[in-house]
Coordinates of C-alpha atoms in Angstrom, one line a residue:
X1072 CA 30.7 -5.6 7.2
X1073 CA 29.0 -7.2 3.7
X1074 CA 27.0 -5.4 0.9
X1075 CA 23.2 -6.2 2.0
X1076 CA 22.6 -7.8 -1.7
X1077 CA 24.2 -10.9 0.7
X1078 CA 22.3 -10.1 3.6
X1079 CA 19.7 -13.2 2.5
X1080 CA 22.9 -15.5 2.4
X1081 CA 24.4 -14.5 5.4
X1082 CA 21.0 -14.8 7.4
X1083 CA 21.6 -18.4 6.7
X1084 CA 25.1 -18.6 8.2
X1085 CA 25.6 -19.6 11.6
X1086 CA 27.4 -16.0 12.4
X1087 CA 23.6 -14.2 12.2
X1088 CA 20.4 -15.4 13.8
X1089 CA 18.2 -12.1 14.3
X1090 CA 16.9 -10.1 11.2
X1091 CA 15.5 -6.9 11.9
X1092 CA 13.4 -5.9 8.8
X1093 CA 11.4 -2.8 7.7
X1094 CA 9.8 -3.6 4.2
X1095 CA 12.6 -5.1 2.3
X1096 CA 13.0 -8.4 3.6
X1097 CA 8.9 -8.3 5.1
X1098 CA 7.5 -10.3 1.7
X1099 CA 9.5 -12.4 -1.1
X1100 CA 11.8 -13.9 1.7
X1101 CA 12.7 -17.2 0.8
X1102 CA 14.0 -18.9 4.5
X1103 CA 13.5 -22.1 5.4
X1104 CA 15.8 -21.8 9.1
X1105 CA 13.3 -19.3 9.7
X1106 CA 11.4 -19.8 12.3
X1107 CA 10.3 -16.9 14.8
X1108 CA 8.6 -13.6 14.4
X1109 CA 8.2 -10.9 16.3
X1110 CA 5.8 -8.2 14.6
X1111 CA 6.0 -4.8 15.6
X1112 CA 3.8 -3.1 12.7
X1113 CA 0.2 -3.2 11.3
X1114 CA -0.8 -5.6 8.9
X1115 CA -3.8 -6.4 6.3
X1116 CA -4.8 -8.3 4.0
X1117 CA -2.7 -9.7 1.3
X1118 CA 0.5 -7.9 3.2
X1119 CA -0.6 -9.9 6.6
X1120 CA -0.4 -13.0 4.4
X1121 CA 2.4 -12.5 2.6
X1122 CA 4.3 -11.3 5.3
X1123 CA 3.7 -14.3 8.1
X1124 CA 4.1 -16.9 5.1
X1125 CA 7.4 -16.6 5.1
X1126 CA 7.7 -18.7 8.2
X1127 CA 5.6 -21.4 5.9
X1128 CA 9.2 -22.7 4.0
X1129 CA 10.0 -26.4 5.2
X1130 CA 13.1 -27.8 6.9
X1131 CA 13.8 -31.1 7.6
X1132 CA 14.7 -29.4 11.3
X1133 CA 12.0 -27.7 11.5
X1134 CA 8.4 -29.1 12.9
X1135 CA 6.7 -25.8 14.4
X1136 CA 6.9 -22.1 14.0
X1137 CA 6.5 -19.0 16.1
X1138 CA 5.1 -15.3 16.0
X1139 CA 5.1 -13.3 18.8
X1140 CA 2.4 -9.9 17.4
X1141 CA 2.6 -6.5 19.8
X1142 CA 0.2 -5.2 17.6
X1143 CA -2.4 -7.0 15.5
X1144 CA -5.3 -8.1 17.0
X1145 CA -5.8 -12.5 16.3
X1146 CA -9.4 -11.1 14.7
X1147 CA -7.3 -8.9 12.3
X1148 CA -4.9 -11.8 11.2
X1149 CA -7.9 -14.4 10.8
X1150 CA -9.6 -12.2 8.6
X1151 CA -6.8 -11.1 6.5
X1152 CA -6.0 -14.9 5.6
X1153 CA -9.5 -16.4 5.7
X1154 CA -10.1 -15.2 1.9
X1155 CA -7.2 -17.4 0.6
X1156 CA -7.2 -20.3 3.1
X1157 CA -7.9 -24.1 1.5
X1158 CA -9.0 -22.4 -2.0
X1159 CA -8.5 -19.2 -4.0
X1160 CA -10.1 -18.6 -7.5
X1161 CA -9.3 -15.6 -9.8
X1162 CA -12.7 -14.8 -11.4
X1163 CA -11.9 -14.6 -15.2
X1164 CA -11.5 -11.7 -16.2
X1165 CA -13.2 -9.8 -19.2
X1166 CA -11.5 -7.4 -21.5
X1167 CA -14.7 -6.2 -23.0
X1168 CA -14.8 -4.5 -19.6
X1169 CA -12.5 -1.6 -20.0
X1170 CA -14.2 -1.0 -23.8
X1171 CA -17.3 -0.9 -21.4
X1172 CA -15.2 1.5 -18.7
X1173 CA -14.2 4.0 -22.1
X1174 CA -17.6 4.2 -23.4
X1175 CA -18.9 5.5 -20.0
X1176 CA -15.9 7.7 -20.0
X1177 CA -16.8 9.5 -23.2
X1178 CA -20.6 9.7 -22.2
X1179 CA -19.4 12.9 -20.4
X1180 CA -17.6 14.5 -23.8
X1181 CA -14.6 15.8 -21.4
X1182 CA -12.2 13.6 -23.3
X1183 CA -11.8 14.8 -27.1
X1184 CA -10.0 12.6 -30.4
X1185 CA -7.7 15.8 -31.6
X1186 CA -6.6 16.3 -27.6
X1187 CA -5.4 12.5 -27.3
X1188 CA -3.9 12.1 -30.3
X1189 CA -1.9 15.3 -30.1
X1190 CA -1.1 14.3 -26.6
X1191 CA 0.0 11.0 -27.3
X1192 CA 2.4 12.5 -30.0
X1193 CA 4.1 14.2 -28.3
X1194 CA 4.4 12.3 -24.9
X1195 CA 5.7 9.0 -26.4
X1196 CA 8.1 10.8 -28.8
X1197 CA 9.5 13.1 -26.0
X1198 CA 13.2 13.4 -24.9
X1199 CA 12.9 11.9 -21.0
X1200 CA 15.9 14.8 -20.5
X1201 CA 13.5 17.3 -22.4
X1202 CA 12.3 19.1 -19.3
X1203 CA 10.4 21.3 -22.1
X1204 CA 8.3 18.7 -22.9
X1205 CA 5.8 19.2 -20.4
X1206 CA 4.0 22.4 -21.0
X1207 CA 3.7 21.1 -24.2
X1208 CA 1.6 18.5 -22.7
X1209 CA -0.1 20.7 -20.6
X1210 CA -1.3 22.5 -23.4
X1211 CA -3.4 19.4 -24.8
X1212 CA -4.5 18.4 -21.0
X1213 CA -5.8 21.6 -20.6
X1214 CA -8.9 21.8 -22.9
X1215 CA -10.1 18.4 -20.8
X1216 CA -9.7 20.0 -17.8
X1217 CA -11.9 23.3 -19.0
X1218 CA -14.8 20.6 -20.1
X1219 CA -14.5 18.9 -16.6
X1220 CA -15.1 22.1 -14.8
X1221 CA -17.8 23.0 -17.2
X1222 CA -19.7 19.8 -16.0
X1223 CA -22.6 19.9 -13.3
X1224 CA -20.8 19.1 -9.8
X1225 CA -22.4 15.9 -9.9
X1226 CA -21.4 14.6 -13.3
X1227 CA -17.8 15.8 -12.4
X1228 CA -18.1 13.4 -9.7
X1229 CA -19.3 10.4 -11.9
X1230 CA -17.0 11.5 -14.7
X1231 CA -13.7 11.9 -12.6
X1232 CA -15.0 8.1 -11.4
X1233 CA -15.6 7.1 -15.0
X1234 CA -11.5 8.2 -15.8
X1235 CA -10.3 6.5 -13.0
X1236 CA -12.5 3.7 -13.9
X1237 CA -10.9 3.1 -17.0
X1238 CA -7.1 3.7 -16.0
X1239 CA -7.5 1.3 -13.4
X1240 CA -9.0 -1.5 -15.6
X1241 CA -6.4 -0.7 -18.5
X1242 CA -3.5 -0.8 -16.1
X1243 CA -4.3 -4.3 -14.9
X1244 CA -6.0 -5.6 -18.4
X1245 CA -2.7 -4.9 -19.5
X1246 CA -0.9 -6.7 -17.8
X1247 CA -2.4 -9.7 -18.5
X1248 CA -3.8 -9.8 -22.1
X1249 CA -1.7 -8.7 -25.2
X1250 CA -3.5 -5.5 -26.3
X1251 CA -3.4 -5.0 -30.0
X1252 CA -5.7 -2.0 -29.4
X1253 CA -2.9 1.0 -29.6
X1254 CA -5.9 3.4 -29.6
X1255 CA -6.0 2.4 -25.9
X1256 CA -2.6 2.7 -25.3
X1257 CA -3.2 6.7 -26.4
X1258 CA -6.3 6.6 -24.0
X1259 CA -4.6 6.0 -21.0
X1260 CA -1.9 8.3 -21.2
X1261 CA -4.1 10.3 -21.5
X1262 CA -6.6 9.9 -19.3
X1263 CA -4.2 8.7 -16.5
X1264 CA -2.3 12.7 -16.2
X1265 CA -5.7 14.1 -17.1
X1266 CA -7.1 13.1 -14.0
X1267 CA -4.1 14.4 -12.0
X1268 CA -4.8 18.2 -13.3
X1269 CA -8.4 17.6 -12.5
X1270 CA -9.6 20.1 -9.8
X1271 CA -9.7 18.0 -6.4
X1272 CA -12.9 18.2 -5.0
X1273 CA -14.1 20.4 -2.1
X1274 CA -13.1 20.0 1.6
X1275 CA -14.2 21.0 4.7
X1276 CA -12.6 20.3 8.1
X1277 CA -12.7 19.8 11.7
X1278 CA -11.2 22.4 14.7
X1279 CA -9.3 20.4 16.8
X1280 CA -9.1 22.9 19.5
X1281 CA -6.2 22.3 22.2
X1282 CA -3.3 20.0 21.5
X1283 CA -4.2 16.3 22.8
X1284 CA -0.8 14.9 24.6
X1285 CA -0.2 11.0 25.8
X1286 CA -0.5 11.4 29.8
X1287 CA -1.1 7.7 30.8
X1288 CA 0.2 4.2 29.2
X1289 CA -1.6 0.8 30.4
X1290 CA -0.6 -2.5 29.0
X1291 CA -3.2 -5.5 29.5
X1292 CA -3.5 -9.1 28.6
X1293 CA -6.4 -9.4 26.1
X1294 CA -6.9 -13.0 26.1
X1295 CA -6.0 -16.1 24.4
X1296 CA -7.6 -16.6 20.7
X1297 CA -7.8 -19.3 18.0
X1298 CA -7.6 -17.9 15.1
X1299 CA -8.4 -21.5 13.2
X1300 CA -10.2 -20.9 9.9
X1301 CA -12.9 -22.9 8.8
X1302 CA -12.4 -24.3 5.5
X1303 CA -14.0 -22.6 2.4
X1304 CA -13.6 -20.7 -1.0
X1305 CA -12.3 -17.3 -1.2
X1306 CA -12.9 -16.2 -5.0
X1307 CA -10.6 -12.9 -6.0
X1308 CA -12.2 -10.7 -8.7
X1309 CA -10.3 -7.8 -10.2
X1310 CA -12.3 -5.0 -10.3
X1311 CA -14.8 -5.8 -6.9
X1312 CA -16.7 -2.5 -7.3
X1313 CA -18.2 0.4 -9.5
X1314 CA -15.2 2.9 -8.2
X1315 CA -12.3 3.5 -8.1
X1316 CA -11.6 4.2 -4.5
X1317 CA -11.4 8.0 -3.0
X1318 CA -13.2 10.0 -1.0
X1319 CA -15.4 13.0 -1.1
X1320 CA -15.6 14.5 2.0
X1321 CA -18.7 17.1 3.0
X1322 CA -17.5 18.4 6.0
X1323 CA -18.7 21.3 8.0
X1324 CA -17.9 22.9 11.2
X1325 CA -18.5 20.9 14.6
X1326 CA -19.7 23.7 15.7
X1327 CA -22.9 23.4 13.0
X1328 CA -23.3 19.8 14.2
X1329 CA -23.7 20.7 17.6
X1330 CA -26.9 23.1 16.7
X1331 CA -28.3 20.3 14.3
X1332 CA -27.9 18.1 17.6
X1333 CA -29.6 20.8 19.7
X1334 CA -32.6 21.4 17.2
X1335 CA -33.1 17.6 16.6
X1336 CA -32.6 16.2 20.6
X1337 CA -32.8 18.8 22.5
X1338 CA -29.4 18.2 23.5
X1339 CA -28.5 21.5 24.9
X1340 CA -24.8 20.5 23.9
X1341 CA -22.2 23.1 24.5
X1342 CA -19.0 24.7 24.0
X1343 CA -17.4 22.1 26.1
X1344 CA -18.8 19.3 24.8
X1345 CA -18.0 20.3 21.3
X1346 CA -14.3 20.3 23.1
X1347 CA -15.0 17.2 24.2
X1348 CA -16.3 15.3 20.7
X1349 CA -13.1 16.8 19.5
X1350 CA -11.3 14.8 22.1
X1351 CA -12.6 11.4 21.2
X1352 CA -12.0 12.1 17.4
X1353 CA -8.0 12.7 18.6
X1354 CA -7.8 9.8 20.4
X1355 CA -9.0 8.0 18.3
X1356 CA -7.0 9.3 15.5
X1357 CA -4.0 8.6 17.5
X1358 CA -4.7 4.9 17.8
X1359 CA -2.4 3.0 14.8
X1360 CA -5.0 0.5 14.1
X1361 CA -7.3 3.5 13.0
X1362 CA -4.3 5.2 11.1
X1363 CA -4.3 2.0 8.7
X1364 CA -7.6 1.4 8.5
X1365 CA -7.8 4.9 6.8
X1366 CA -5.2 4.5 4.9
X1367 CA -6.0 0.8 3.7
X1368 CA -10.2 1.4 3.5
X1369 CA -12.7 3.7 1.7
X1370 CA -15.1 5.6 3.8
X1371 CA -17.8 3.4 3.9
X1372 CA -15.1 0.6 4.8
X1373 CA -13.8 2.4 7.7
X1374 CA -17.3 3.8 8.7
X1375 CA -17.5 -0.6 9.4
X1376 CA -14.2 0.1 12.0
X1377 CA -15.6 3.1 13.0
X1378 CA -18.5 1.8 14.4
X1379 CA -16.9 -0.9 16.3
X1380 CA -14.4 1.2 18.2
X1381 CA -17.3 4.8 18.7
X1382 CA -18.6 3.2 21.9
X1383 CA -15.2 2.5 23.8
X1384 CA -13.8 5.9 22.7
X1385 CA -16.5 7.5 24.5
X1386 CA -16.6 5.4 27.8
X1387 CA -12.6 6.1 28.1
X1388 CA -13.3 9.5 28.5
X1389 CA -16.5 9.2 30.5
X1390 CA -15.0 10.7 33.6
X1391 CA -14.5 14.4 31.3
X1392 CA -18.1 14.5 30.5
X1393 CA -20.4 11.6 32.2
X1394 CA -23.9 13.2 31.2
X1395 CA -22.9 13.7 27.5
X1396 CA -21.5 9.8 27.6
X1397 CA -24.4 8.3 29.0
X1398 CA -26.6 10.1 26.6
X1399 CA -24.2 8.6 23.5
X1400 CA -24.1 5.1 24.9
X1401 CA -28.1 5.2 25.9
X1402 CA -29.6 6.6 23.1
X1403 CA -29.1 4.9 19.8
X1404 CA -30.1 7.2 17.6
X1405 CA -28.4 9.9 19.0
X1406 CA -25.2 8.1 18.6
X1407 CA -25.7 7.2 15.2
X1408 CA -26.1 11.0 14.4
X1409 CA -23.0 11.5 16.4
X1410 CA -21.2 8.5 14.6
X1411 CA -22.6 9.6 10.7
X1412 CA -20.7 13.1 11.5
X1413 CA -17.1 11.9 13.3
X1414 CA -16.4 9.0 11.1
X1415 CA -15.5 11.1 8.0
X1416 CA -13.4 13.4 10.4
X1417 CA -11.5 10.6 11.6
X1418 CA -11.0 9.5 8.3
X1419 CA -9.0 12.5 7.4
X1420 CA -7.3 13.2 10.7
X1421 CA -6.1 9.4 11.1
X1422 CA -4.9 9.2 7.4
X1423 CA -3.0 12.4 7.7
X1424 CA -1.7 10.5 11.2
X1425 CA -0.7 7.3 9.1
X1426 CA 1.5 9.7 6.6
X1427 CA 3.8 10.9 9.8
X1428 CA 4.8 6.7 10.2
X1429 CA 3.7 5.2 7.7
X1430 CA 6.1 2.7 5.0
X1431 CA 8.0 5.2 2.3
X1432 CA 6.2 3.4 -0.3
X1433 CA 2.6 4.0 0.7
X1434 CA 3.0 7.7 0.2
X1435 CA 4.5 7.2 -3.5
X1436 CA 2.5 6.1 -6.9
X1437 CA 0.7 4.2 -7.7
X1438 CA -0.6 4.0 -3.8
X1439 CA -0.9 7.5 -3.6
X1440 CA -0.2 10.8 -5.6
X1441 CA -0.9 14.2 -4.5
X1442 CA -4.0 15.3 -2.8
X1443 CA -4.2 18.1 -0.1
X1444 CA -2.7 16.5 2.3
X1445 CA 0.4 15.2 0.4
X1446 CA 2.7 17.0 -1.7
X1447 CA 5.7 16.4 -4.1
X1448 CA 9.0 18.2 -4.6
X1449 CA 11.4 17.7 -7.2
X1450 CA 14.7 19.5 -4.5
X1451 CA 14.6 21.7 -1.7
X1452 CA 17.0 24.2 -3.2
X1453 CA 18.1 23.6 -6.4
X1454 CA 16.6 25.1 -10.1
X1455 CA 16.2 22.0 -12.0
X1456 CA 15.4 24.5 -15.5
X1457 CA 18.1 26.8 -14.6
X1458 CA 20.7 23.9 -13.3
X1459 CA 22.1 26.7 -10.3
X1460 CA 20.3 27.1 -6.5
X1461 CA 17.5 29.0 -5.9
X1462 CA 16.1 30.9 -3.4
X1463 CA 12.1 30.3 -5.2
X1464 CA 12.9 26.9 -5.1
X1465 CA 13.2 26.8 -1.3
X1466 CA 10.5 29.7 -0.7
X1467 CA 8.3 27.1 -2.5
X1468 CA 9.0 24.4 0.1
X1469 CA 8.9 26.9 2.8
X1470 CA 5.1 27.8 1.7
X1471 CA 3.8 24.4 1.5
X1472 CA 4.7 23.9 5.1
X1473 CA 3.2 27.2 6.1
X1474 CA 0.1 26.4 4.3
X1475 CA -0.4 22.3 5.9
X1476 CA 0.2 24.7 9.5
X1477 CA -2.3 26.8 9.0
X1478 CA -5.0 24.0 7.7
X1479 CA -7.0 21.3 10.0
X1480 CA -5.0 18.5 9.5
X1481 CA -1.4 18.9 8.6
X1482 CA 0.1 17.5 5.7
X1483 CA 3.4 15.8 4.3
X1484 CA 5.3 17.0 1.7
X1485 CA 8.3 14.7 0.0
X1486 CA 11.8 16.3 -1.2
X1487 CA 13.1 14.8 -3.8
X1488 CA 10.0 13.2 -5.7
X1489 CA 9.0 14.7 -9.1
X1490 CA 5.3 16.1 -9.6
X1491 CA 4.6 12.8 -11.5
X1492 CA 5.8 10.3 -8.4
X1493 CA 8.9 9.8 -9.9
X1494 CA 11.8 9.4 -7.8
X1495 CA 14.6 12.8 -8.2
X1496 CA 16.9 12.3 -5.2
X1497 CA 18.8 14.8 -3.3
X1498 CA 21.7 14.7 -4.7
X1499 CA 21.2 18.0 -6.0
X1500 CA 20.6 19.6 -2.9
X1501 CA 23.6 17.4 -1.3
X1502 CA 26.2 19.7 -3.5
X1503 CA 25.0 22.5 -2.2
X1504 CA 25.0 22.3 1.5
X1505 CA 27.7 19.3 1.4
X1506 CA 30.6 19.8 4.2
X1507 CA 33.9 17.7 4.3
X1508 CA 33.6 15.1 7.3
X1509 CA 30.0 15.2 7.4
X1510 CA 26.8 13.0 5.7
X1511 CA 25.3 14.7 3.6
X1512 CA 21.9 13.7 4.8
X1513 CA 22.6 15.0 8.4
X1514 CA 23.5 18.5 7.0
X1515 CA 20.6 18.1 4.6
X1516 CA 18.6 18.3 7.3
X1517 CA 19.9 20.4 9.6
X1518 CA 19.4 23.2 6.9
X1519 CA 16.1 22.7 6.4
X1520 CA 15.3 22.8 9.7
X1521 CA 16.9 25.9 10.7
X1522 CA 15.2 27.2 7.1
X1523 CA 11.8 26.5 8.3
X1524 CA 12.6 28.0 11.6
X1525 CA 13.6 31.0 10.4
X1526 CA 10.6 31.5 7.9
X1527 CA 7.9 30.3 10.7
X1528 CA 9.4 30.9 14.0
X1529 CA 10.7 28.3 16.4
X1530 CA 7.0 27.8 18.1
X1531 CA 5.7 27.0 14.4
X1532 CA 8.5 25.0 13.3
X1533 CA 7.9 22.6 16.6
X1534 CA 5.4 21.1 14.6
X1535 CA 7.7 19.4 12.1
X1536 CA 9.5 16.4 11.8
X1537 CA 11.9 15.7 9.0
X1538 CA 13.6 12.0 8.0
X1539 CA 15.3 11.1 4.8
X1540 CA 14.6 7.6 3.5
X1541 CA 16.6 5.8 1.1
X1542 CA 14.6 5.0 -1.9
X1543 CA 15.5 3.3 -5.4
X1544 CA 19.0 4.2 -4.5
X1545 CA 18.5 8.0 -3.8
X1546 CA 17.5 9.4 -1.0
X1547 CA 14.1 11.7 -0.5
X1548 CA 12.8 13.4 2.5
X1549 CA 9.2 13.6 4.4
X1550 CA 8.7 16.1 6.1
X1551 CA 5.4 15.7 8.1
X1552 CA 3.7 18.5 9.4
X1553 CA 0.9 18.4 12.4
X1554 CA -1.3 21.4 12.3
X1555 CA -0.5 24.7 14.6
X1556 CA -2.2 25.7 16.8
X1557 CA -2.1 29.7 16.0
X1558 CA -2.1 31.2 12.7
X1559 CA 1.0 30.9 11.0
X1560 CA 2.8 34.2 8.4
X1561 CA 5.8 32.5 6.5
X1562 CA 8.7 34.7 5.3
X1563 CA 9.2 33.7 1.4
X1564 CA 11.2 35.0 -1.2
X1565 CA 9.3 36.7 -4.3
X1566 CA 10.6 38.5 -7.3
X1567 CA 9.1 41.5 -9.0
X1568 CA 9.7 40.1 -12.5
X1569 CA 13.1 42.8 -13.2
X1570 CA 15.6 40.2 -11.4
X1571 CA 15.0 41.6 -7.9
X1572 CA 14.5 39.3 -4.8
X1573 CA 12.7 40.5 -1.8
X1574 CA 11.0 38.9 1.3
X1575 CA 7.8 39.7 2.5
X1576 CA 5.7 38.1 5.1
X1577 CA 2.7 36.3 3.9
X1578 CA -0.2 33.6 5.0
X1579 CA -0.8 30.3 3.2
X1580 CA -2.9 28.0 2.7
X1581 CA -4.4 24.7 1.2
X1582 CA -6.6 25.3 -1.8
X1583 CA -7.3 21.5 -3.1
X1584 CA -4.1 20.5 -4.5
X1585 CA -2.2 23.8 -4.1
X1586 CA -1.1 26.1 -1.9
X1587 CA -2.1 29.3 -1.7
X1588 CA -1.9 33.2 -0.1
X1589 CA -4.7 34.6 1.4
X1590 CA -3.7 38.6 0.6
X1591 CA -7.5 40.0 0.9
X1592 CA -7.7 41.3 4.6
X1593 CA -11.4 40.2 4.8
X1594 CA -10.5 36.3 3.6
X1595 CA -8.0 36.0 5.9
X1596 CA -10.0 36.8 8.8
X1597 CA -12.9 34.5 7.9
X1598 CA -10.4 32.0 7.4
X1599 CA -8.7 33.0 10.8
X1600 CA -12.7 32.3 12.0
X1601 CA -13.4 29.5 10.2
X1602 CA -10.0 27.5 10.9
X1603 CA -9.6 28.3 15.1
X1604 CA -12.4 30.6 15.7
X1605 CA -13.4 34.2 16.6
X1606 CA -11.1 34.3 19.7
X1607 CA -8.0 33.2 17.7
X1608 CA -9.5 36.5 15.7
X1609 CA -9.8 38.8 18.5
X1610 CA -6.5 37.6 19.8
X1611 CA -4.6 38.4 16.8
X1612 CA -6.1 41.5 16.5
X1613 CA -4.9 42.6 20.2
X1614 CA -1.6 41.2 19.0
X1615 CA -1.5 43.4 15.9
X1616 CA -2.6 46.6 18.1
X1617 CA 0.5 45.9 20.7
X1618 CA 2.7 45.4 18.3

């Protein structure tokens, strides 16, 4: 019945007690009647502090407070505040630093004078309604991008480090000492959408086999805990490490681990308990503390968590294989091997996990920004360049969800985001499918469901769930996608170039960044082998015959 700009003031009235927050009223919260929490989400670091801090505001009423956590462990809530408890320093911070961070940069000669220059030109004169503007900008991005692929695959790796390097130590230098520099300011425009065209680097995966589903629930007291810190000094650096953050995953089949593991132990592992190394990796990826650990860590941070929780995920399911667990748990080396190969597939499953749930936010710039697993678009429907609707437009959505079916770990793509992070909105698509006595969000959705249905079939489409958020004052729309568990053909909209439409039945997929169809018959049945193995191949070939 009020605006909630006065949902703060009201909280303090006598009419409203409880406060049931997402992210908005989590940090920043200034209430001193407040004195009770009940926490229903994960939290880390700076976030777990900020968040339970804002029970820390005096009353003269007040003389205790109380949280009540479903979630956290006390472990995970001791260490998130013990860097800042009793005393908290800011290492000074040295501007010399990012001159340092741009000489490595142009060790590798990707980054040319002419290129920035000409870039910057253009990109701080341009129109922000000049939709024109940005193959223009292209065009001088493009000649860095040639270099970078020129470059040995191990000084692409230490040169896309170096870029990120340097935008991360301008963005924050920035911040906080005047920069007089403007030969900087030209850098890191640069730089900063040069490193979003750069190639992503190469993947490989893990079959999941069968679907995992929740069949049993047990809830347990854990214990009582202090979670009392001892007093010390927490000192907070800015830049705490050579990289930027990332991760560059060498994956290969399960399968090929299991012979490595045969050769090596004489394991005689098989089929089964390939099936079964699968199952611990999904249960563990289904556990939210994992999720945000992924999400919140690099791979050598969550390899820490991984570690910790390896030896309980494979005594849960001890009953399914007993001989393979007793080998893991006896034989240390053996399940170091084991642990050295899962941990990175964890990693991807359980961050693709965290996108289905995770906050809005975490899934934008400058936490994130588009990788294989994530995608942007700007609408659903609706020609931005030619202002009318378009069927392209929505084939386009329709094959990014085809293509994060048909790849190991799903994906999530946002509606209503620009390529850049920037926030578009619906509202375009709203005109279009708008109805008289109905929200337009509910309508939204319900054609973009019945879209995806009809391009990949009901079966396919199961695999989707779609919400629309409300973000910056527009609202956008994830749509998470888990992967399927047969091959998936998508029915898209192409034209022939003469202003003729026609649909035609393809299969996509994930190429780094992009998405992609597989037209060559022998690629897509070694990527029908590779992705759910020779049977899903025989099996669709017996399909094809019948039909």
């Amino acid at each position: 019945g009020f605006p909630d700009t006065e949902t703060a003031d009201q909280f303090g009235s006598d009419d409203y007690r409880i406060l049931v927050v997402a992210e908005k009223f989590q940090t920043g919260f200034d209430q001193p009647l407040l004195h009770t929490m009940f926490v229903d989400k994960r939290l880390f670091g700076v976030n777990a502090v900020q968040t339970l801090s804002r029970l820390n505001r005096t009353h003269g009423e007040k003389d205790d407070t109380f949280v009540l956590d479903f979630v956290n462990t006390a472990d995970e809530i001791q260490r998130s505040f013990a860097p800042f408890y009793d005393v908290s320093l800011a290492a000074p911070t040295d501007p010399n630093e990012l001159y340092d961070s741009w000489a490595e940069v142009e060790r590798f000669g990707v980054t040319r004078t002419e290129d920035m220059e000409a870039f910057a030109r253009v990109y701080f004169g341009a129109d922000p309604n000049d939709r024109a503007v940005q193959p223009r900008l292209y065009a001088f991005l493009e000649p860095g991008r040639d270099r970078f692929i020129e470059l040995d695959p191990e000084d692409q790796e230490e040169c896309r480090t170096a870029l990120k390097r340097f935008v991360a130590r301008y963005g924050f230098i920035s911040q906080i000492i005047p920069m007089t520099d403007t030969r900087m300011e030209r850098r890191y425009a640069y730089c900063r959408h040069l490193v979003r065209l750069l190639p992503a680097r190469p993947d490989g995966s893990l079959d999941l086999g069968d679907q995992v589903q929740l069949t049993h629930l047990r809830v347990a007291k854990t214990g009582d805990f202090d979670v009392s810190l001892t007093k010390g000094e927490g000192v907070l650096v800015a830049f705490p490490g050579d990289g930027p953050g990332g991760y560059d995953p060498t994956l290969s089949p399960l399968s090929e681990l299991i012979d490595r593991l045969n050769r090596d132990f004489g394991a005689n592992l098989t089929k089964a308990d390939r099936l079964h190394l699968e199952g611990i990796v999904a249960d563990m990826a289904a556990d939210p503390t994992m999720q945000q650990q992924a999400a919140a860590n690099t791979p050598d941070n969550f390899k820490i968590e991984f570690d910790k929780k390896f030896e309980g995920a494979v005594a849960a399911r001890m009953r399914q294989a007993e001989d393979l667990t007793i080998r893991i748990l006896d034989d240390e080396q053996f399940r170091q091997r084991l642990a050295e190969a899962l941990s990175p597939r964890l990693y991807e499953e359980a961050r693709v996990a965290y996108q289905k749930t995770c906050p809005i936010g975490d899934l934008l710039p400058p936490v994130r920004t588009e990788d294989q697993h994530l995608e942007y678009k700007s609408t659903l429907r609706w020609d931005l360049k030619e202002n009318a609707k378009s069927r392209l437009v929505e084939s386009a959505t329709i094959k990014t969800v085809a293509a994060f079916l048909n790849s190991r770990f799903g994906g999530t793509l946002l509606i209503g985001v620009g390529d850049d992070g920037s926030i578009v909105g619906l509202d375009h698509d709203y005109v279009t499918v708008r109805k008289e006595g109905k929200v337009d969000a509910d309508v939204f959705l319900l054609h973009l469901n019945q879209l995806l249905e009809n391009a990949v079939g009901l079966a396919a489409a199961a695999n989707v769930t779609t919400f629309v958020h409300h973000v910056d004052s527009h609202d956008i729309c994830r749509v998470h996608v888990d992967p399927c568990g047969f091959p998936v053909r998508a029915e898209v909209t192409a034209a022939d170039g003469k202003g003729q439409f026609s649909k035609r039945r393809e299969f996509f997929v994930r190429l780094n960044n992009g998405t992609r169809a597989i037209e060559d018959d022998g690629e897509f049945q070694r990527y029908i082998a590779q992705r759910w193995g020779k049977e899903a191949l025989e099996n669709l070939e017996e399909t094809t015959v019948e039909v």
